[in-house]
mmCIF file of C-alpha atoms in Angstrom:
data_model
loop_
_atom_site.group_PDB
_atom_site.id
_atom_site.type_symbol
_atom_site.label_atom_id
_atom_site.label_comp_id
_atom_site.label_asym_id
_atom_site.label_seq_id
_atom_site.Cartn_x
_atom_site.Cartn_y
_atom_site.Cartn_z
ATOM 1 C CA ASP A 22 -25.998 25.285 -112.278
ATOM 2 C CA THR A 23 -24.269 22.228 -113.947
ATOM 3 C CA GLY A 24 -21.680 24.299 -115.617
ATOM 4 C CA VAL A 25 -23.032 23.601 -119.056
ATOM 5 C CA SER A 26 -24.107 27.024 -120.560
ATOM 6 C CA GLN A 27 -26.498 27.247 -123.302
ATOM 7 C CA ASP A 28 -27.495 30.538 -125.377
ATOM 8 C CA PRO A 29 -29.996 31.737 -126.126
ATOM 9 C CA ARG A 30 -32.519 30.441 -123.405
ATOM 10 C CA HIS A 31 -35.455 31.188 -125.775
ATOM 11 C CA LYS A 32 -35.711 31.498 -129.416
ATOM 12 C CA ILE A 33 -38.935 32.490 -131.352
ATOM 13 C CA THR A 34 -38.782 32.579 -135.131
ATOM 14 C CA LYS A 35 -40.749 32.343 -138.064
ATOM 15 C CA ARG A 36 -40.939 29.362 -140.308
ATOM 16 C CA GLY A 37 -38.371 29.489 -142.938
ATOM 17 C CA GLN A 38 -35.836 31.491 -140.972
ATOM 18 C CA ASN A 39 -32.433 29.904 -139.939
ATOM 19 C CA VAL A 40 -31.406 29.800 -136.149
ATOM 20 C CA THR A 41 -28.358 28.903 -134.378
ATOM 21 C CA PHE A 42 -27.691 27.822 -130.797
ATOM 22 C CA ARG A 43 -24.629 27.759 -128.930
ATOM 23 C CA CYS A 44 -23.472 25.464 -126.104
ATOM 24 C CA ASP A 45 -20.330 25.937 -123.758
ATOM 25 C CA PRO A 46 -19.623 22.516 -122.082
ATOM 26 C CA ILE A 47 -17.691 22.028 -118.769
ATOM 27 C CA SER A 48 -14.074 23.132 -119.625
ATOM 28 C CA GLU A 49 -12.315 19.781 -119.103
ATOM 29 C CA HIS A 50 -15.097 17.687 -120.916
ATOM 30 C CA ASN A 51 -14.238 16.296 -124.243
ATOM 31 C CA ARG A 52 -17.534 14.800 -125.027
ATOM 32 C CA LEU A 53 -20.438 16.900 -126.123
ATOM 33 C CA TYR A 54 -24.007 15.797 -126.840
ATOM 34 C CA TRP A 55 -27.201 17.447 -128.381
ATOM 35 C CA TYR A 56 -30.478 16.108 -127.511
ATOM 36 C CA ARG A 57 -34.050 17.305 -128.300
ATOM 37 C CA GLN A 58 -36.946 17.367 -126.071
ATOM 38 C CA THR A 59 -40.508 17.976 -126.880
ATOM 39 C CA LEU A 60 -43.346 18.796 -124.361
ATOM 40 C CA GLY A 61 -44.098 15.851 -122.044
ATOM 41 C CA GLN A 62 -41.473 13.665 -123.756
ATOM 42 C CA GLY A 63 -38.078 12.515 -122.764
ATOM 43 C CA PRO A 64 -34.984 13.912 -124.429
ATOM 44 C CA GLU A 65 -34.055 12.246 -127.869
ATOM 45 C CA PHE A 66 -30.366 11.728 -128.835
ATOM 46 C CA LEU A 67 -29.312 13.928 -131.910
ATOM 47 C CA THR A 68 -25.602 13.879 -132.129
ATOM 48 C CA TYR A 69 -22.222 13.413 -130.334
ATOM 49 C CA PHE A 70 -18.816 14.790 -130.488
ATOM 50 C CA GLN A 71 -15.590 13.755 -129.035
ATOM 51 C CA ASN A 72 -13.424 16.728 -129.091
ATOM 52 C CA GLU A 73 -13.940 18.304 -132.506
ATOM 53 C CA ALA A 74 -14.960 15.135 -134.351
ATOM 54 C CA GLN A 75 -18.706 14.362 -134.941
ATOM 55 C CA LEU A 76 -18.989 10.731 -134.297
ATOM 56 C CA GLU A 77 -22.627 10.016 -134.745
ATOM 57 C CA LYS A 78 -25.772 11.720 -136.011
ATOM 58 C CA SER A 79 -29.334 10.483 -135.234
ATOM 59 C CA ARG A 80 -31.622 9.984 -138.174
ATOM 60 C CA LEU A 81 -33.659 12.771 -136.392
ATOM 61 C CA LEU A 82 -31.024 15.170 -137.704
ATOM 62 C CA SER A 83 -32.164 15.976 -141.134
ATOM 63 C CA ASP A 84 -30.085 17.806 -143.663
ATOM 64 C CA ARG A 85 -31.575 21.003 -142.376
ATOM 65 C CA PHE A 86 -29.545 20.714 -139.068
ATOM 66 C CA SER A 87 -25.850 21.044 -138.630
ATOM 67 C CA ALA A 88 -23.712 20.848 -135.730
ATOM 68 C CA GLU A 89 -20.044 21.870 -135.300
ATOM 69 C CA ARG A 90 -17.542 21.972 -132.518
ATOM 70 C CA PRO A 91 -14.597 23.656 -134.219
ATOM 71 C CA LYS A 92 -12.042 23.682 -131.641
ATOM 72 C CA GLY A 93 -13.311 20.809 -129.479
ATOM 73 C CA SER A 94 -14.704 23.416 -126.954
ATOM 74 C CA PHE A 95 -17.999 25.142 -127.594
ATOM 75 C CA SER A 96 -20.521 23.797 -130.125
ATOM 76 C CA THR A 97 -23.163 25.247 -132.334
ATOM 77 C CA LEU A 98 -26.234 23.696 -133.761
ATOM 78 C CA GLU A 99 -27.895 25.465 -136.712
ATOM 79 C CA ILE A 100 -31.375 24.764 -138.143
ATOM 80 C CA GLN A 101 -32.075 26.085 -141.714
ATOM 81 C CA ARG A 102 -35.412 26.696 -143.132
ATOM 82 C CA THR A 103 -37.076 26.070 -139.604
ATOM 83 C CA GLU A 104 -40.440 24.315 -139.752
ATOM 84 C CA GLN A 105 -43.199 24.252 -137.126
ATOM 85 C CA GLY A 106 -42.168 20.719 -136.137
ATOM 86 C CA ASP A 107 -38.623 21.876 -135.081
ATOM 87 C CA SER A 108 -40.323 23.656 -132.049
ATOM 88 C CA ALA A 109 -38.711 21.893 -129.002
ATOM 89 C CA MET A 110 -36.156 22.283 -126.214
ATOM 90 C CA TYR A 111 -32.587 21.748 -127.476
ATOM 91 C CA LEU A 112 -30.417 20.360 -124.854
ATOM 92 C CA CYS A 113 -26.815 20.086 -124.689
ATOM 93 C CA ALA A 114 -24.810 18.014 -122.354
ATOM 94 C CA SER A 115 -21.161 17.183 -121.777
ATOM 95 C CA SER A 116 -19.141 14.376 -119.914
ATOM 96 C CA ALA A 117 -15.580 13.344 -119.516
ATOM 97 C CA LYS A 118 -14.794 9.526 -120.006
ATOM 98 C CA THR A 119 -13.503 8.429 -116.664
ATOM 99 C CA GLY A 120 -14.623 4.576 -117.166
ATOM 100 C CA LYS A 121 -17.160 2.620 -119.252
ATOM 101 C CA HIS A 122 -19.912 4.806 -118.112
ATOM 102 C CA GLU A 123 -19.731 8.576 -117.627
ATOM 103 C CA LYS A 124 -22.314 11.000 -116.161
ATOM 104 C CA LEU A 125 -23.978 13.508 -118.516
ATOM 105 C CA PHE A 126 -24.230 17.161 -117.409
ATOM 106 C CA PHE A 127 -27.025 18.793 -119.057
ATOM 107 C CA GLY A 128 -27.484 22.769 -119.656
ATOM 108 C CA SER A 129 -30.680 24.336 -119.294
ATOM 109 C CA GLY A 130 -31.535 24.201 -122.823
ATOM 110 C CA THR A 131 -32.732 26.340 -125.600
ATOM 111 C CA GLN A 132 -36.466 26.426 -126.101
ATOM 112 C CA LEU A 133 -37.269 27.076 -129.778
ATOM 113 C CA SER A 134 -40.593 28.191 -130.979
ATOM 114 C CA VAL A 135 -41.339 28.221 -134.663
ATOM 115 C CA LEU A 136 -44.351 30.410 -135.784
ATOM 116 C CA GLY B 24 -38.687 -1.021 -131.138
ATOM 117 C CA GLU B 25 -36.359 0.088 -128.444
ATOM 118 C CA SER B 26 -38.159 2.205 -125.797
ATOM 119 C CA VAL B 27 -38.102 3.267 -122.153
ATOM 120 C CA GLY B 28 -41.749 3.813 -120.743
ATOM 121 C CA LEU B 29 -43.127 4.685 -117.355
ATOM 122 C CA HIS B 30 -46.165 2.941 -115.697
ATOM 123 C CA LEU B 31 -47.429 6.382 -113.918
ATOM 124 C CA PRO B 32 -47.324 9.645 -115.653
ATOM 125 C CA THR B 33 -48.196 11.509 -112.387
ATOM 126 C CA LEU B 34 -47.579 10.738 -108.703
ATOM 127 C CA SER B 35 -48.743 12.692 -105.821
ATOM 128 C CA VAL B 36 -47.416 12.074 -102.323
ATOM 129 C CA GLN B 37 -47.565 13.804 -99.110
ATOM 130 C CA GLU B 38 -44.342 15.437 -97.535
ATOM 131 C CA GLY B 39 -42.436 12.941 -95.480
ATOM 132 C CA ASP B 40 -43.781 9.842 -97.294
ATOM 133 C CA ASN B 41 -41.558 7.690 -99.424
ATOM 134 C CA SER B 42 -41.989 7.852 -103.182
ATOM 135 C CA ILE B 43 -41.607 5.065 -105.592
ATOM 136 C CA ILE B 44 -41.458 5.788 -109.444
ATOM 137 C CA ASN B 45 -41.381 2.809 -111.853
ATOM 138 C CA CYS B 46 -40.024 2.329 -115.250
ATOM 139 C CA ALA B 47 -40.308 -0.550 -117.776
ATOM 140 C CA TYR B 48 -37.640 -0.656 -120.440
ATOM 141 C CA SER B 49 -37.706 -2.932 -123.516
ATOM 142 C CA ASN B 50 -33.971 -3.372 -124.630
ATOM 143 C CA SER B 51 -32.527 -6.474 -122.742
ATOM 144 C CA ALA B 52 -29.136 -5.530 -124.274
ATOM 145 C CA SER B 53 -29.005 -2.210 -122.123
ATOM 146 C CA ASP B 54 -26.214 -2.396 -119.555
ATOM 147 C CA TYR B 55 -26.508 0.947 -117.840
ATOM 148 C CA PHE B 56 -29.496 2.824 -116.457
ATOM 149 C CA ILE B 57 -29.773 6.357 -115.019
ATOM 150 C CA TRP B 58 -32.431 8.347 -113.257
ATOM 151 C CA TYR B 59 -32.747 11.930 -113.895
ATOM 152 C CA LYS B 60 -34.707 14.799 -112.321
ATOM 153 C CA GLN B 61 -36.055 17.712 -114.479
ATOM 154 C CA GLU B 62 -37.321 20.747 -112.805
ATOM 155 C CA SER B 63 -39.271 23.372 -114.915
ATOM 156 C CA GLY B 64 -37.093 25.391 -117.188
ATOM 157 C CA LYS B 65 -34.097 23.201 -116.433
ATOM 158 C CA GLY B 66 -32.142 20.366 -118.077
ATOM 159 C CA PRO B 67 -32.125 16.889 -116.567
ATOM 160 C CA GLN B 68 -30.170 16.559 -113.423
ATOM 161 C CA PHE B 69 -28.439 13.189 -112.741
ATOM 162 C CA ILE B 70 -29.661 11.437 -109.595
ATOM 163 C CA ILE B 71 -28.403 7.920 -109.609
ATOM 164 C CA ASP B 72 -27.279 5.141 -111.950
ATOM 165 C CA ILE B 73 -26.891 1.415 -111.840
ATOM 166 C CA ARG B 74 -25.122 -1.076 -113.982
ATOM 167 C CA SER B 75 -26.799 -4.211 -115.313
ATOM 168 C CA ASN B 76 -24.710 -6.406 -113.051
ATOM 169 C CA MET B 77 -26.257 -4.973 -110.001
ATOM 170 C CA ASP B 78 -29.841 -5.037 -108.743
ATOM 171 C CA LYS B 79 -29.691 -2.254 -106.099
ATOM 172 C CA ARG B 80 -27.873 0.797 -105.406
ATOM 173 C CA GLN B 81 -28.396 3.543 -102.737
ATOM 174 C CA GLY B 82 -27.648 6.996 -102.770
ATOM 175 C CA GLN B 83 -28.600 9.905 -100.455
ATOM 176 C CA ARG B 84 -32.447 9.467 -99.854
ATOM 177 C CA VAL B 85 -32.624 7.674 -103.279
ATOM 178 C CA THR B 86 -32.409 3.967 -104.132
ATOM 179 C CA VAL B 87 -32.575 2.406 -107.595
ATOM 180 C CA LEU B 88 -33.776 -1.175 -107.944
ATOM 181 C CA LEU B 89 -33.078 -3.039 -111.143
ATOM 182 C CA ASN B 90 -35.052 -6.373 -112.084
ATOM 183 C CA LYS B 91 -33.565 -7.701 -115.303
ATOM 184 C CA THR B 92 -35.833 -10.608 -115.379
ATOM 185 C CA VAL B 93 -38.870 -8.474 -115.951
ATOM 186 C CA LYS B 94 -37.113 -5.677 -117.428
ATOM 187 C CA HIS B 95 -38.210 -3.155 -114.633
ATOM 188 C CA LEU B 96 -36.410 -0.260 -112.981
ATOM 189 C CA SER B 97 -37.640 1.872 -109.997
ATOM 190 C CA LEU B 98 -36.636 4.892 -108.080
ATOM 191 C CA GLN B 99 -37.351 5.124 -104.325
ATOM 192 C CA ILE B 100 -37.209 8.464 -102.610
ATOM 193 C CA ALA B 101 -37.289 8.451 -98.801
ATOM 194 C CA ALA B 102 -38.903 11.141 -96.768
ATOM 195 C CA THR B 103 -40.206 12.944 -99.912
ATOM 196 C CA GLN B 104 -39.693 16.780 -99.675
ATOM 197 C CA PRO B 105 -41.217 19.555 -101.453
ATOM 198 C CA GLY B 106 -37.975 20.273 -103.359
ATOM 199 C CA ASP B 107 -38.231 16.695 -104.910
ATOM 200 C CA SER B 108 -41.312 17.911 -106.928
ATOM 201 C CA ALA B 109 -40.198 17.495 -110.700
ATOM 202 C CA VAL B 110 -40.439 15.282 -113.444
ATOM 203 C CA TYR B 111 -38.409 12.120 -113.276
ATOM 204 C CA PHE B 112 -36.983 10.167 -116.226
ATOM 205 C CA CYS B 113 -35.421 6.854 -116.574
ATOM 206 C CA ALA B 114 -32.871 6.306 -119.295
ATOM 207 C CA GLU B 115 -31.042 3.335 -120.699
ATOM 208 C CA ASN B 116 -27.775 3.167 -122.419
ATOM 209 C CA PRO B 117 -27.749 0.223 -124.826
ATOM 210 C CA SER B 118 -24.550 -1.832 -124.632
ATOM 211 C CA GLY B 119 -24.081 -1.266 -128.429
ATOM 212 C CA SER B 120 -23.796 2.463 -128.202
ATOM 213 C CA GLY B 121 -20.061 2.377 -128.592
ATOM 214 C CA GLY B 122 -19.304 3.318 -124.961
ATOM 215 C CA TYR B 123 -20.940 6.722 -125.086
ATOM 216 C CA ASN B 124 -24.148 8.066 -123.704
ATOM 217 C CA LYS B 125 -26.688 7.570 -126.668
ATOM 218 C CA LEU B 126 -29.297 7.440 -123.813
ATOM 219 C CA ILE B 127 -32.775 6.406 -124.537
ATOM 220 C CA PHE B 128 -35.202 8.224 -122.255
ATOM 221 C CA GLY B 129 -38.713 7.325 -121.193
ATOM 222 C CA ALA B 130 -41.699 9.830 -121.168
ATOM 223 C CA GLY B 131 -41.183 10.871 -117.709
ATOM 224 C CA THR B 132 -43.345 10.889 -114.346
ATOM 225 C CA ARG B 133 -44.261 13.981 -112.659
ATOM 226 C CA LEU B 134 -43.879 13.796 -108.837
ATOM 227 C CA ALA B 135 -46.030 16.297 -106.853
ATOM 228 C CA VAL B 136 -45.346 16.603 -103.162
ATOM 229 C CA HIS B 137 -48.059 18.117 -100.988
ATOM 230 C CA PRO B 138 -47.562 19.558 -97.619
#
């Protein structure tokens, strides 16, 4: 257990529905990341927060996706009007900057299946 | 485009043997590399990292080698154990990523350890 919690672990939804995932990072970590992983592939960067500020969003994050970290602690990722292509594992990671490069601690992810 | 790839999708080894997992990267500007282990149903777990000003780094039973001339990264696992069975990803952090972990992952190599 890395200390990063994600909820739910699994989500099955019908196409067109909205879904929301939650991530609770390690408490002292000020940086939070969302990645997406499809079967057989490595994770792909989606977005990054430093405290409550969202500092970068990937082009993978379409207008249907929105992420928030309102108090600089937990984060939510919402997907509106889900499509079958959204089916993937959504991974959250957190880190604390202690030097030029910091270690990412990943949660176990939320597996989304869009029917 | 920028990518991190792997030579072998699957590697089978006998328990007790040494394992070598290889990775080729294409972004010569990357200055930080990481190996992750991912077990089924879990998020990626940090194994070892190396900065571009180094060519070798050792951990407990693991060694990472970096050859910047040919843009090649390898992970060596000594005395492979059944618990090492997992998918292994290499990842690079391009130097222009602003000091945060906008990692580029490869597709992964599955390591299967047989008794």
